[in-house]
Amino acid sequence: MGRAQQDAVSSGSHKYLAVRDYLTNLVVRELKVGDAIPSERTLTERFGVSRMTVRQAVAALVTEGVLERVQGRGTFVAPQRMDFELRLTTFGEEMQRRGMEPTTTVLASQTVAATPEVATELEIAPGDDVHFLYRVRSADGAPMCIEQVWVPVALVPPLFDDGPPASVYEALRAHGQAPVWGEQTLAAADATDAEASLLGLGRSRAVLRARRRTFSDTGPCMYSHASYRSDRYSVWVPLRAPGPAIVPRGRSARRDPHDTSAPVAGAHDGTTTEV
Amino acid sequence: MGRAQQDAVSSGSHKYLAVRDYLTNLVVRELKVGDAIPSERTLTERFGVSRMTVRQAVAALVTEGVLERVQGRGTFVAPQRMDFELRLTTFGEEMQRRGMEPTTTVLASQTVAATPEVATELEIAPGDDVHFLYRVRSADGAPMCIEQVWVPVALVPPLFDDGPPASVYEALRAHGQAPVWGEQTLAAADATDAEASLLGLGRSRAVLRARRRTFSDTGPCMYSHASYRSDRYSVWVPLRAPGPAIVPRGRSARRDPHDTSAPVAGAHDGTTTEV
DNA sequence: CAGTGGTCTAGACCACCCT
DNA sequence: GGGTGGTCTAGACCACTGA
């Protein structure tokens, strides 16, 4: 390893990664929003690399939204993005970020046979065993939502061995099925009597229903229903201007470049009309 | 202009744009998902440019999610993204994409004084004149949602000169206030009597409420409320796993690189708890 | 004016995939 | 082995910004 002066943050073997990590640390540790980073030519000298290499590092952070370039002036720390997607977080994490105390009442925790709906969403056979968890989730002592969760037993047999986990996502991570992404459909609905009673609803019977599929590297790992009190919960969504969509001509007979043997999801553009 | 053989699609003066546009057309017109594009070295020869230039063009399309590179194999048309954000579209566009016939009943179209709420959202003074449009929007003849729209008169005085426009977004575009992005809060609610009657609700009184701010280059250009029938409308949202956020140390005293004199939106992560 | 990022060249070697 | 993308160099000129 004849690399002598290399920055302490050197990561891996690629030079642009060293530069990128240096910049990342700079942004996290020293700079404020609006501050300029060292110029590309400065970085070129400091790291002894060519300018294209520096630009590759900077470009990566620009793509991530961490930096922004302004021609003629420099490259600056970008104003913090407001998380341009909903995050795949647990109820507990979500509440803690808001400074609220999450609590949970478990109504049921058992193994059941997958209903057709659950089986479809989890891409398993109807009747297959699934872990089932049924909970009321509260924030600062007041009921916030009712949640039903299904996880294929075949995927993670010992998921509930230590009793119902406080966080299913945590449990999945611990068993090598870390959630990677998800999709969720939101709709308004009238609370059922059971929901109204569990949530302590008064006159207002409207609830926000979320049906969520969570995916790990290997496919769907969890399906869940949640009904939120409409007076305590809303969802913020950013909207992007529709660019002139660039869409390929059709599906090729060839396989995917990666062997994503699962069927490719069709076009989807956010809103859904159910007729 | 001594540019002789240049591709017919040549756009602007930059070479990488010519390559990018060539590839865009290729994807739109000839290729299917999973097809390979010409190799980088092939493009190098075909356009008489260096490889870095070709890579810049390809990189742009990879960033957009149109292409994906696979080392050792080639670059391929990516499976169609399922629009990883809600789109900023008009009601009409939305319905037409679903093959439904949109119709509109205008209940009111006038100039009114901004209420405190509207003024706040539009960043104008309470009492300032705003264009106001109040409509019932239907799909295939059945009421779908009720919509109220406010646009500052000072921003686009002649907006309603030709009567209420079929599409406010179109009208804004025509008057140099093209919508660029937006933000929207979704919540469930119980329909008011007026809403129930206009939407033709039966027993189900739940509606999905969307409060939306739409921004043009210069700031907020439109504020709107919409109440959707819960039995005909739901929203699909993708969920990304929370990455290790890279966050700058704090706000700099300096001004933004661009003179975004509007205050920077605070951190936001999708869900909102209203207490 | 000097300094910045934006574009571009004409090569090079490497890691990886497929045959 | 031959082709692909991934990384990298050491320059160059341009467009734009700010003093």
Coordinates of C-alpha atoms (C1' of nucleotides) in Angstrom, one line a residue:
Chain A
M1 CA 0.0 0.0 0.0
G2 CA 2.2 2.8 -1.1
R3 CA -0.3 5.5 -0.7
A4 CA 1.3 8.0 1.6
Q5 CA -0.3 11.4 1.9
Q6 CA -3.8 10.2 1.1
D7 CA -6.5 11.9 3.0
A8 CA -7.5 10.2 6.2
V9 CA -11.0 9.8 4.7
S10 CA -9.8 7.8 1.7
S11 CA -12.5 5.4 0.9
G12 CA -11.9 2.5 -1.5
S13 CA -9.4 2.8 -4.3
H14 CA -11.0 5.4 -6.5
K15 CA -9.6 8.8 -6.4
Y16 CA -12.9 10.5 -7.0
L17 CA -14.4 8.8 -4.0
A18 CA -11.6 10.3 -1.8
V19 CA -12.5 13.7 -3.1
R20 CA -16.2 13.1 -2.7
D21 CA -15.8 11.9 0.8
Y22 CA -13.6 14.9 1.6
L23 CA -16.4 17.2 0.4
T24 CA -19.1 15.3 2.2
N25 CA -17.2 15.7 5.5
L26 CA -16.6 19.3 4.7
V27 CA -20.3 19.9 4.2
V28 CA -21.3 17.9 7.3
R29 CA -18.7 19.3 9.6
E30 CA -17.6 22.7 8.6
L31 CA -19.8 24.4 6.0
K32 CA -23.2 26.0 6.2
V33 CA -25.8 26.3 3.6
G34 CA -24.7 28.8 1.0
D35 CA -21.0 28.4 1.7
A36 CA -18.7 27.8 -1.2
I37 CA -16.6 24.7 -1.5
P38 CA -13.0 24.9 -2.7
S39 CA -12.8 25.6 -6.4
E40 CA -12.3 22.7 -8.7
R41 CA -8.8 23.8 -9.6
T42 CA -8.0 24.0 -5.9
L43 CA -9.2 20.5 -5.3
T44 CA -7.2 19.4 -8.4
E45 CA -4.0 20.6 -6.7
R46 CA -4.9 19.4 -3.2
F47 CA -5.6 15.9 -4.3
G48 CA -3.2 15.7 -7.1
V49 CA -5.8 14.6 -9.6
S50 CA -7.1 15.9 -12.9
R51 CA -10.0 18.2 -13.1
M52 CA -12.3 15.7 -14.6
T53 CA -11.8 13.6 -11.5
V54 CA -12.7 16.4 -9.3
R55 CA -15.7 17.2 -11.4
Q56 CA -16.9 13.6 -11.1
A57 CA -16.8 13.9 -7.4
V58 CA -18.6 17.2 -7.4
A59 CA -21.2 16.0 -9.9
A60 CA -22.1 13.1 -7.6
L61 CA -22.9 15.5 -4.8
V62 CA -24.8 17.8 -7.1
T63 CA -26.9 14.9 -8.3
E64 CA -27.7 14.1 -4.7
G65 CA -28.7 17.7 -4.2
V66 CA -26.0 18.4 -1.6
L67 CA -24.2 21.0 -3.7
E68 CA -25.1 23.3 -6.5
R69 CA -22.9 24.8 -9.1
V70 CA -23.2 28.4 -10.3
Q71 CA -21.2 29.3 -13.4
G72 CA -18.7 32.0 -12.8
R73 CA -19.2 32.0 -9.1
G74 CA -18.4 28.7 -7.6
T75 CA -20.0 25.6 -6.1
F76 CA -22.1 26.0 -3.0
V77 CA -23.8 24.0 -0.3
A78 CA -27.4 23.6 -1.4
P79 CA -30.3 24.6 0.8
Q80 CA -31.4 21.5 2.5
R81 CA -33.7 19.4 0.5
M82 CA -37.1 18.8 2.0
D83 CA -36.9 15.1 1.6
F84 CA -38.4 14.8 -1.8
E85 CA -40.1 11.5 -1.0
L86 CA -42.0 10.1 1.8
R87 CA -39.7 8.0 3.8
L88 CA -39.9 4.4 4.7
T89 CA -39.8 4.8 8.4
T90 CA -41.3 3.1 11.3
F91 CA -44.1 4.6 13.3
G92 CA -41.8 5.0 16.3
E93 CA -39.1 6.9 14.3
E94 CA -41.7 9.1 12.8
M95 CA -43.2 10.1 16.1
Q96 CA -39.8 10.6 17.7
R97 CA -38.8 13.0 15.0
R98 CA -41.8 15.0 16.0
G99 CA -40.9 14.9 19.7
M100 CA -43.9 12.7 20.5
E101 CA -43.9 9.6 22.6
P102 CA -45.0 6.6 20.7
T103 CA -46.8 3.8 22.4
T104 CA -48.3 0.6 21.1
T105 CA -51.1 -1.7 22.1
V106 CA -50.9 -5.1 20.6
L107 CA -54.4 -6.5 19.8
A108 CA -53.1 -9.6 18.1
S109 CA -49.9 -11.3 17.2
Q110 CA -50.2 -14.7 15.6
T111 CA -49.6 -16.8 12.5
V112 CA -52.5 -16.9 10.1
A113 CA -53.2 -18.1 6.6
A114 CA -52.8 -15.5 3.9
T115 CA -56.1 -14.2 2.4
P116 CA -56.2 -13.7 -1.3
E117 CA -55.5 -10.0 -1.0
V118 CA -52.5 -10.5 1.3
A119 CA -51.2 -13.3 -0.8
T120 CA -51.4 -11.2 -4.0
E121 CA -49.6 -8.3 -2.5
L122 CA -46.9 -10.4 -1.0
E123 CA -46.6 -12.5 -4.1
I124 CA -47.2 -15.8 -2.2
A125 CA -49.9 -18.4 -2.5
P126 CA -53.3 -17.9 -0.8
G127 CA -53.3 -19.9 2.5
D128 CA -49.6 -19.7 3.0
D129 CA -48.6 -18.9 6.6
V130 CA -48.0 -15.2 7.4
H131 CA -47.0 -13.5 10.6
F132 CA -49.9 -11.2 11.6
L133 CA -49.7 -8.2 13.9
Y134 CA -52.6 -6.0 14.8
R135 CA -51.8 -2.9 16.8
V136 CA -53.1 0.4 18.0
R137 CA -50.4 3.0 17.8
S138 CA -50.6 6.1 19.9
A139 CA -48.7 9.3 20.2
D140 CA -48.4 11.0 23.6
G141 CA -51.1 8.7 24.8
A142 CA -53.7 9.4 22.2
P143 CA -54.6 6.8 19.6
M144 CA -53.2 7.8 16.2
C145 CA -53.7 4.9 14.0
I146 CA -54.7 1.2 13.7
E147 CA -52.3 -1.0 11.9
Q148 CA -52.4 -4.5 10.5
V149 CA -49.1 -6.1 9.3
W150 CA -48.5 -9.3 7.4
V151 CA -45.1 -10.9 6.7
P152 CA -44.6 -14.2 5.0
V153 CA -43.5 -16.8 7.5
A154 CA -41.4 -18.5 4.8
L155 CA -39.4 -15.4 4.4
V156 CA -38.5 -14.9 8.1
P157 CA -39.7 -17.8 10.2
P158 CA -38.4 -16.6 13.5
L159 CA -39.7 -13.0 13.2
F160 CA -41.9 -13.2 16.2
D161 CA -39.9 -15.7 18.3
D162 CA -39.2 -13.0 20.9
G163 CA -42.8 -11.9 21.0
P164 CA -44.2 -9.1 18.8
P165 CA -41.4 -6.7 17.9
A166 CA -41.7 -3.1 18.8
S167 CA -40.7 -2.3 15.3
V168 CA -41.3 -4.7 12.4
Y169 CA -38.9 -2.9 10.2
E170 CA -36.2 -3.3 12.8
A171 CA -37.0 -6.9 13.1
L172 CA -36.8 -7.4 9.4
R173 CA -33.5 -5.6 9.3
A174 CA -32.2 -7.9 12.0
H175 CA -33.2 -10.9 10.0
G176 CA -31.6 -9.9 6.8
Q177 CA -34.7 -8.5 5.1
A178 CA -33.9 -4.8 5.3
P179 CA -36.7 -2.7 3.8
V180 CA -35.4 -1.0 0.7
W181 CA -38.3 0.7 -0.7
G182 CA -42.1 0.7 -0.6
E183 CA -45.2 1.8 -2.2
Q184 CA -48.4 3.0 -0.6
T185 CA -51.8 4.0 -1.6
L186 CA -53.6 6.7 0.4
A187 CA -57.4 7.1 0.4
A188 CA -60.0 8.6 2.6
A189 CA -62.6 6.3 4.1
D190 CA -65.3 6.1 6.7
A191 CA -64.1 4.4 9.8
T192 CA -65.7 1.1 10.7
D193 CA -67.3 0.8 14.1
A194 CA -64.3 -1.1 15.4
E195 CA -61.9 1.6 14.1
A196 CA -64.0 4.4 15.5
S197 CA -64.0 2.8 18.9
L198 CA -60.3 2.0 18.9
L199 CA -59.3 5.4 17.7
G200 CA -61.7 7.1 20.0
L201 CA -63.4 9.0 17.2
G202 CA -66.2 11.4 18.0
R203 CA -68.4 12.9 15.4
S204 CA -65.7 12.8 12.7
R205 CA -65.7 9.4 11.1
A206 CA -63.2 10.0 8.3
V207 CA -59.9 8.2 8.4
L208 CA -56.9 8.2 6.1
R209 CA -56.2 4.7 4.9
A210 CA -52.7 3.6 3.9
R211 CA -52.1 0.3 2.2
R212 CA -48.4 -0.3 2.0
R213 CA -46.2 -2.8 0.4
T214 CA -42.6 -2.9 1.6
F215 CA -39.8 -4.4 -0.4
S216 CA -36.5 -5.9 0.5
D217 CA -33.8 -6.8 -2.0
T218 CA -35.6 -10.0 -2.7
G219 CA -39.1 -8.8 -3.2
P220 CA -42.1 -7.9 -1.1
C221 CA -41.4 -8.6 2.5
M222 CA -44.4 -6.9 4.2
Y223 CA -47.9 -5.8 3.6
S224 CA -49.8 -3.5 5.9
H225 CA -53.0 -1.6 6.4
A226 CA -53.1 1.5 8.5
S227 CA -56.0 3.8 9.4
Y228 CA -55.1 7.2 10.7
R229 CA -57.2 9.6 12.6
S230 CA -58.0 12.4 10.1
D231 CA -57.7 15.1 12.7
R232 CA -54.2 14.2 13.7
Y233 CA -52.6 13.1 10.6
S234 CA -51.9 14.4 7.1
V235 CA -49.4 13.7 4.4
W236 CA -47.2 16.2 2.7
V237 CA -46.3 15.5 -0.9
P238 CA -44.1 17.4 -3.3
L239 CA -45.2 17.8 -6.9
R240 CA -42.9 18.0 -9.8
A241 CA -43.7 19.7 -13.1
P242 CA -44.4 17.1 -15.8
G243 CA -41.4 17.1 -18.1
P244 CA -42.0 16.1 -21.7
A245 CA -42.0 12.4 -20.7
I246 CA -39.5 10.4 -22.6
V247 CA -40.9 7.0 -22.9
P248 CA -39.6 4.0 -24.8
R249 CA -41.5 2.5 -27.6
G250 CA -42.7 -0.6 -25.8
R251 CA -41.5 -3.6 -23.9
S252 CA -38.7 -5.5 -25.4
A253 CA -38.7 -9.3 -25.8
R254 CA -35.3 -9.3 -24.2
R255 CA -34.9 -9.8 -20.5
D256 CA -34.1 -6.9 -18.2
P257 CA -30.5 -5.8 -18.0
H258 CA -30.5 -7.0 -14.5
D259 CA -32.4 -10.2 -14.0
T260 CA -35.3 -8.6 -12.3
S261 CA -37.5 -11.6 -13.0
A262 CA -40.4 -10.0 -11.3
P263 CA -42.7 -8.3 -13.8
V264 CA -42.0 -4.7 -14.5
A265 CA -44.4 -2.4 -12.9
G266 CA -46.5 -0.6 -15.4
A267 CA -46.6 3.1 -15.9
H268 CA -47.8 4.9 -12.8
D269 CA -48.2 8.5 -12.2
G270 CA -49.3 8.9 -8.7
T271 CA -52.9 9.4 -8.7
T272 CA -55.3 6.6 -9.2
T273 CA -58.9 6.6 -10.1
E274 CA -60.9 3.8 -8.9
V275 CA -64.1 3.3 -10.7
Chain B
M1 CA -22.2 28.0 -39.4
G2 CA -19.7 25.5 -40.8
R3 CA -21.4 22.6 -39.3
A4 CA -22.0 20.2 -42.1
Q5 CA -22.9 16.6 -41.3
Q6 CA -24.5 17.4 -37.9
D7 CA -27.5 15.3 -37.0
A8 CA -30.8 16.7 -37.9
V9 CA -31.8 16.8 -34.3
S10 CA -28.8 19.1 -33.4
S11 CA -30.0 21.2 -30.6
G12 CA -28.1 24.3 -29.5
S13 CA -24.4 24.5 -29.9
H14 CA -23.1 21.9 -27.5
K15 CA -22.0 18.6 -28.9
Y16 CA -23.2 16.6 -26.0
L17 CA -26.7 17.9 -26.5
A18 CA -26.7 16.6 -30.0
V19 CA -25.7 13.2 -28.8
R20 CA -28.2 13.3 -25.9
D21 CA -31.0 14.3 -28.3
Y22 CA -30.1 11.6 -30.7
L23 CA -30.3 9.1 -27.9
T24 CA -33.6 10.5 -26.7
N25 CA -35.1 10.1 -30.1
L26 CA -33.7 6.7 -30.4
V27 CA -35.4 5.7 -27.1
V28 CA -38.7 7.3 -28.0
R29 CA -38.9 6.1 -31.5
E30 CA -37.1 2.8 -32.0
L31 CA -36.0 1.1 -28.8
K32 CA -37.9 -0.9 -26.3
V33 CA -37.2 -1.4 -22.7
G34 CA -34.2 -3.5 -22.2
D35 CA -32.7 -2.7 -25.6
A36 CA -29.1 -1.7 -25.7
I37 CA -28.1 1.7 -27.1
P38 CA -25.0 2.0 -29.3
S39 CA -21.8 1.6 -27.4
E40 CA -20.0 4.7 -26.2
R41 CA -17.2 4.1 -28.7
T42 CA -19.6 3.7 -31.5
L43 CA -21.2 7.0 -30.6
T44 CA -17.7 8.6 -30.4
E45 CA -17.1 7.7 -34.0
R46 CA -20.6 8.4 -35.3
F47 CA -20.6 12.0 -33.9
G48 CA -16.9 12.6 -34.2
V49 CA -16.6 13.6 -30.5
S50 CA -14.5 12.4 -27.7
R51 CA -15.6 9.7 -25.3
M52 CA -16.0 12.1 -22.4
T53 CA -18.5 14.0 -24.4
V54 CA -20.5 10.9 -25.2
R55 CA -20.4 9.9 -21.6
Q56 CA -21.8 13.3 -20.6
A57 CA -24.7 12.8 -22.8
V58 CA -25.3 9.3 -21.6
A59 CA -24.9 10.4 -18.0
A60 CA -27.6 13.0 -18.4
L61 CA -30.1 10.3 -19.5
V62 CA -29.0 7.9 -16.8
T63 CA -29.6 10.6 -14.2
E64 CA -33.1 11.0 -15.6
G65 CA -33.7 7.3 -15.3
V66 CA -34.1 6.8 -19.0
L67 CA -31.0 4.6 -19.4
E68 CA -29.0 2.4 -17.2
R69 CA -25.4 1.3 -17.5
V70 CA -24.2 -2.2 -16.9
Q71 CA -20.5 -2.6 -16.7
G72 CA -19.2 -5.0 -19.2
R73 CA -22.5 -5.4 -21.0
G74 CA -23.6 -2.1 -22.3
T75 CA -26.1 0.7 -21.7
F76 CA -29.8 -0.1 -21.8
V77 CA -33.2 1.5 -21.9
A78 CA -34.3 1.4 -18.4
P79 CA -37.7 -0.1 -17.4
Q80 CA -40.2 2.7 -17.3
R81 CA -40.0 4.6 -14.1
M82 CA -43.2 4.8 -12.3
D83 CA -43.0 8.5 -12.0
F84 CA -41.3 8.7 -8.7
E85 CA -43.2 11.8 -7.8
L86 CA -46.7 13.0 -8.1
R87 CA -47.0 15.1 -11.1
L88 CA -48.1 18.7 -11.3
T89 CA -50.9 18.1 -13.8
T90 CA -54.3 19.5 -14.5
F91 CA -57.4 17.7 -13.7
G92 CA -58.1 17.3 -17.4
E93 CA -54.7 15.9 -18.2
E94 CA -55.1 13.5 -15.3
M95 CA -58.4 12.2 -16.4
Q96 CA -57.5 11.9 -20.1
R97 CA -54.5 9.7 -19.2
R98 CA -57.1 7.4 -17.6
G99 CA -59.3 7.5 -20.7
M100 CA -62.0 9.3 -18.9
E101 CA -63.9 12.3 -20.1
P102 CA -63.4 15.3 -17.9
T103 CA -66.1 17.9 -17.5
T104 CA -66.4 20.9 -15.4
T105 CA -69.2 22.9 -13.8
V106 CA -68.2 26.4 -12.8
L107 CA -69.9 27.5 -9.6
A108 CA -68.1 30.8 -9.3
S109 CA -65.5 32.8 -11.2
Q110 CA -64.7 36.2 -9.7
T111 CA -62.2 38.5 -8.1
V112 CA -62.3 38.4 -4.3
A113 CA -60.2 39.7 -1.4
A114 CA -57.6 37.2 -0.1
T115 CA -58.5 35.7 3.2
P116 CA -55.7 35.4 5.8
E117 CA -55.1 31.8 4.9
V118 CA -55.0 32.4 1.2
A119 CA -52.8 35.4 1.6
T120 CA -50.3 33.5 3.7
E121 CA -50.1 30.6 1.2
L122 CA -49.7 33.0 -1.7
E123 CA -47.3 35.3 0.2
I124 CA -49.4 38.4 -0.4
A125 CA -51.2 40.7 1.9
P126 CA -54.6 39.8 3.3
G127 CA -57.2 41.6 1.4
D128 CA -55.3 41.7 -1.8
D129 CA -57.3 40.9 -4.9
V130 CA -57.2 37.3 -6.0
H131 CA -58.8 35.5 -8.9
F132 CA -61.2 32.9 -7.5
L133 CA -62.5 29.9 -9.3
Y134 CA -64.9 27.4 -7.8
R135 CA -65.7 24.3 -9.8
V136 CA -67.1 20.8 -9.7
R137 CA -65.0 18.5 -11.7
S138 CA -66.4 15.3 -13.1
A139 CA -65.1 12.3 -14.9
D140 CA -67.4 10.4 -17.3
G141 CA -70.2 12.5 -16.0
A142 CA -69.9 11.6 -12.4
P143 CA -68.7 14.2 -9.9
M144 CA -65.1 13.5 -8.9
C145 CA -64.0 16.5 -6.9
I146 CA -64.8 20.0 -5.8
E147 CA -62.1 22.6 -6.4
Q148 CA -61.4 26.1 -5.3
V149 CA -58.5 28.0 -6.8
W150 CA -56.9 31.3 -5.9
V151 CA -54.4 33.3 -8.1
P152 CA -53.1 36.7 -7.2
V153 CA -54.5 39.3 -9.5
A154 CA -51.3 41.3 -9.3
L155 CA -49.4 38.4 -10.7
V156 CA -51.6 37.8 -13.8
P157 CA -54.2 40.5 -14.1
P158 CA -55.8 39.3 -17.3
L159 CA -56.0 35.7 -16.3
F160 CA -59.8 35.5 -16.5
D161 CA -60.3 38.0 -19.3
D162 CA -61.6 35.4 -21.6
G163 CA -63.8 33.9 -19.0
P164 CA -62.8 31.1 -16.6
P165 CA -60.2 29.0 -18.3
A166 CA -60.7 25.3 -18.8
S167 CA -57.3 24.8 -17.3
V168 CA -55.8 27.2 -14.9
Y169 CA -52.3 25.7 -15.4
E170 CA -52.7 26.3 -19.1
A171 CA -53.7 29.9 -18.5
L172 CA -50.8 30.4 -16.2
R173 CA -48.4 29.0 -18.7
A174 CA -49.9 31.3 -21.4
H175 CA -49.3 34.3 -19.2
G176 CA -45.7 33.5 -18.4
Q177 CA -46.3 32.0 -15.0
A178 CA -45.7 28.4 -15.9
P179 CA -46.1 26.0 -12.9
V180 CA -42.7 24.6 -12.0
W181 CA -43.4 22.7 -8.8
G182 CA -45.8 22.4 -6.0
E183 CA -46.5 21.0 -2.7
Q184 CA -49.7 19.4 -1.4
T185 CA -51.0 18.2 1.8
L186 CA -53.4 15.3 1.8
A187 CA -55.8 14.5 4.6
A188 CA -59.1 12.7 5.1
A189 CA -62.1 14.7 6.3
D190 CA -65.8 14.5 6.6
A191 CA -67.6 16.2 3.8
T192 CA -69.5 19.3 4.5
D193 CA -73.2 19.2 3.5
A194 CA -72.4 21.4 0.5
E195 CA -69.6 19.0 -0.6
A196 CA -71.8 15.9 0.0
S197 CA -74.5 17.4 -2.1
L198 CA -72.3 18.6 -4.9
L199 CA -70.4 15.3 -5.0
G200 CA -73.6 13.3 -4.7
L201 CA -72.3 11.4 -1.7
G202 CA -74.5 8.7 -0.3
R203 CA -73.8 7.1 3.1
S204 CA -70.0 7.6 2.8
R205 CA -69.1 11.0 3.9
A206 CA -65.3 10.8 3.8
V207 CA -63.5 12.9 1.3
L208 CA -59.8 13.2 0.5
R209 CA -58.8 16.8 0.9
A210 CA -55.8 18.3 -1.0
R211 CA -54.4 21.7 -0.2
R212 CA -52.0 22.6 -2.9
R213 CA -49.5 25.4 -3.5
T214 CA -48.2 25.8 -7.0
F215 CA -45.0 27.7 -7.7
S216 CA -43.7 29.4 -10.8
D217 CA -40.2 30.6 -11.2
T218 CA -41.0 33.7 -9.2
G219 CA -42.8 32.2 -6.3
P220 CA -46.3 30.9 -5.3
C221 CA -48.7 31.5 -8.2
M222 CA -51.7 29.5 -7.2
Y223 CA -53.3 28.1 -4.1
S224 CA -56.1 25.5 -4.2
H225 CA -58.3 23.3 -2.2
A226 CA -59.8 20.1 -3.6
S227 CA -62.1 17.5 -2.1
Y228 CA -62.2 14.2 -3.8
R229 CA -64.8 11.5 -3.5
S230 CA -63.2 8.8 -1.4
D231 CA -64.7 6.0 -3.4
R232 CA -63.3 7.2 -6.7
Y233 CA -60.0 8.6 -5.9
S234 CA -56.8 7.5 -4.2
V235 CA -53.2 8.5 -4.3
W236 CA -50.2 6.3 -4.9
V237 CA -47.0 7.2 -3.2
P238 CA -43.5 5.7 -3.5
L239 CA -41.5 5.3 -0.3
R240 CA -37.7 5.5 -0.3
A241 CA -35.6 4.0 2.4
P242 CA -34.1 6.6 4.6
G243 CA -30.5 7.0 3.7
P244 CA -27.9 8.4 6.0
A245 CA -28.8 12.0 5.5
I246 CA -25.9 14.3 4.7
V247 CA -26.8 17.5 6.2
P248 CA -24.8 20.8 6.4
R249 CA -23.9 22.2 9.7
G250 CA -26.3 25.1 9.8
R251 CA -27.6 28.0 7.9
S252 CA -24.9 30.4 6.6
A253 CA -25.2 34.1 7.2
R254 CA -24.5 34.5 3.5
R255 CA -27.3 34.7 1.0
D256 CA -28.3 31.8 -1.2
P257 CA -26.2 31.3 -4.3
H258 CA -29.3 32.2 -6.3
D259 CA -31.1 35.1 -4.8
T260 CA -34.0 33.1 -3.6
S261 CA -35.1 35.8 -1.3
A262 CA -38.0 33.8 -0.1
P263 CA -37.3 32.0 3.1
V264 CA -35.9 28.5 2.7
A265 CA -38.4 25.9 3.5
G266 CA -37.6 24.0 6.7
A267 CA -36.8 20.3 6.8
H268 CA -39.8 18.3 5.8
D269 CA -40.2 14.6 5.6
G270 CA -43.5 13.9 4.2
T271 CA -45.8 13.0 7.0
T272 CA -47.2 15.6 9.2
T273 CA -48.8 15.2 12.6
E274 CA -51.3 17.8 13.4
V275 CA -52.0 18.1 17.1
Chain C
dC1 C1' -9.2 41.6 -15.0
dA2 C1' -8.6 37.1 -12.7
dG3 C1' -11.3 33.3 -11.2
dT4 C1' -15.1 30.3 -11.6
dG5 C1' -17.6 26.5 -13.7
dG6 C1' -19.0 24.4 -18.7
dT7 C1' -17.4 22.0 -22.5
dC8 C1' -14.1 19.2 -25.0
dT9 C1' -10.1 16.4 -26.7
dA10 C1' -7.3 12.1 -27.6
dG11 C1' -5.6 9.3 -25.6
dA12 C1' -4.8 5.5 -21.4
dC13 C1' -5.5 1.4 -18.3
dC14 C1' -8.8 -1.3 -15.5
dA15 C1' -12.9 -4.4 -14.2
dC16 C1' -16.3 -6.9 -15.9
dC17 C1' -19.1 -9.8 -19.1
dC18 C1' -19.9 -13.0 -22.7
dT19 C1' -18.4 -16.3 -25.9
Chain D
dG1 C1' -10.2 -12.4 -26.4
dG2 C1' -13.0 -8.8 -27.7
dG3 C1' -16.3 -5.7 -26.3
dT4 C1' -18.4 -3.0 -22.7
dG5 C1' -18.6 0.6 -19.2
dG6 C1' -15.5 2.8 -15.1
dT7 C1' -11.8 5.6 -14.1
dC8 C1' -8.2 8.9 -15.1
dT9 C1' -4.9 12.3 -17.3
dA10 C1' -3.1 16.9 -18.8
dG11 C1' -4.0 19.8 -21.2
dA12 C1' -7.5 23.4 -24.0
dC13 C1' -10.9 27.2 -24.9
dC14 C1' -15.4 29.3 -23.7
dA15 C1' -19.1 31.9 -20.8
dC16 C1' -19.9 34.0 -17.0
dT17 C1' -19.1 36.5 -12.5
dG18 C1' -17.3 40.0 -9.6
dA19 C1' -14.0 43.4 -8.2

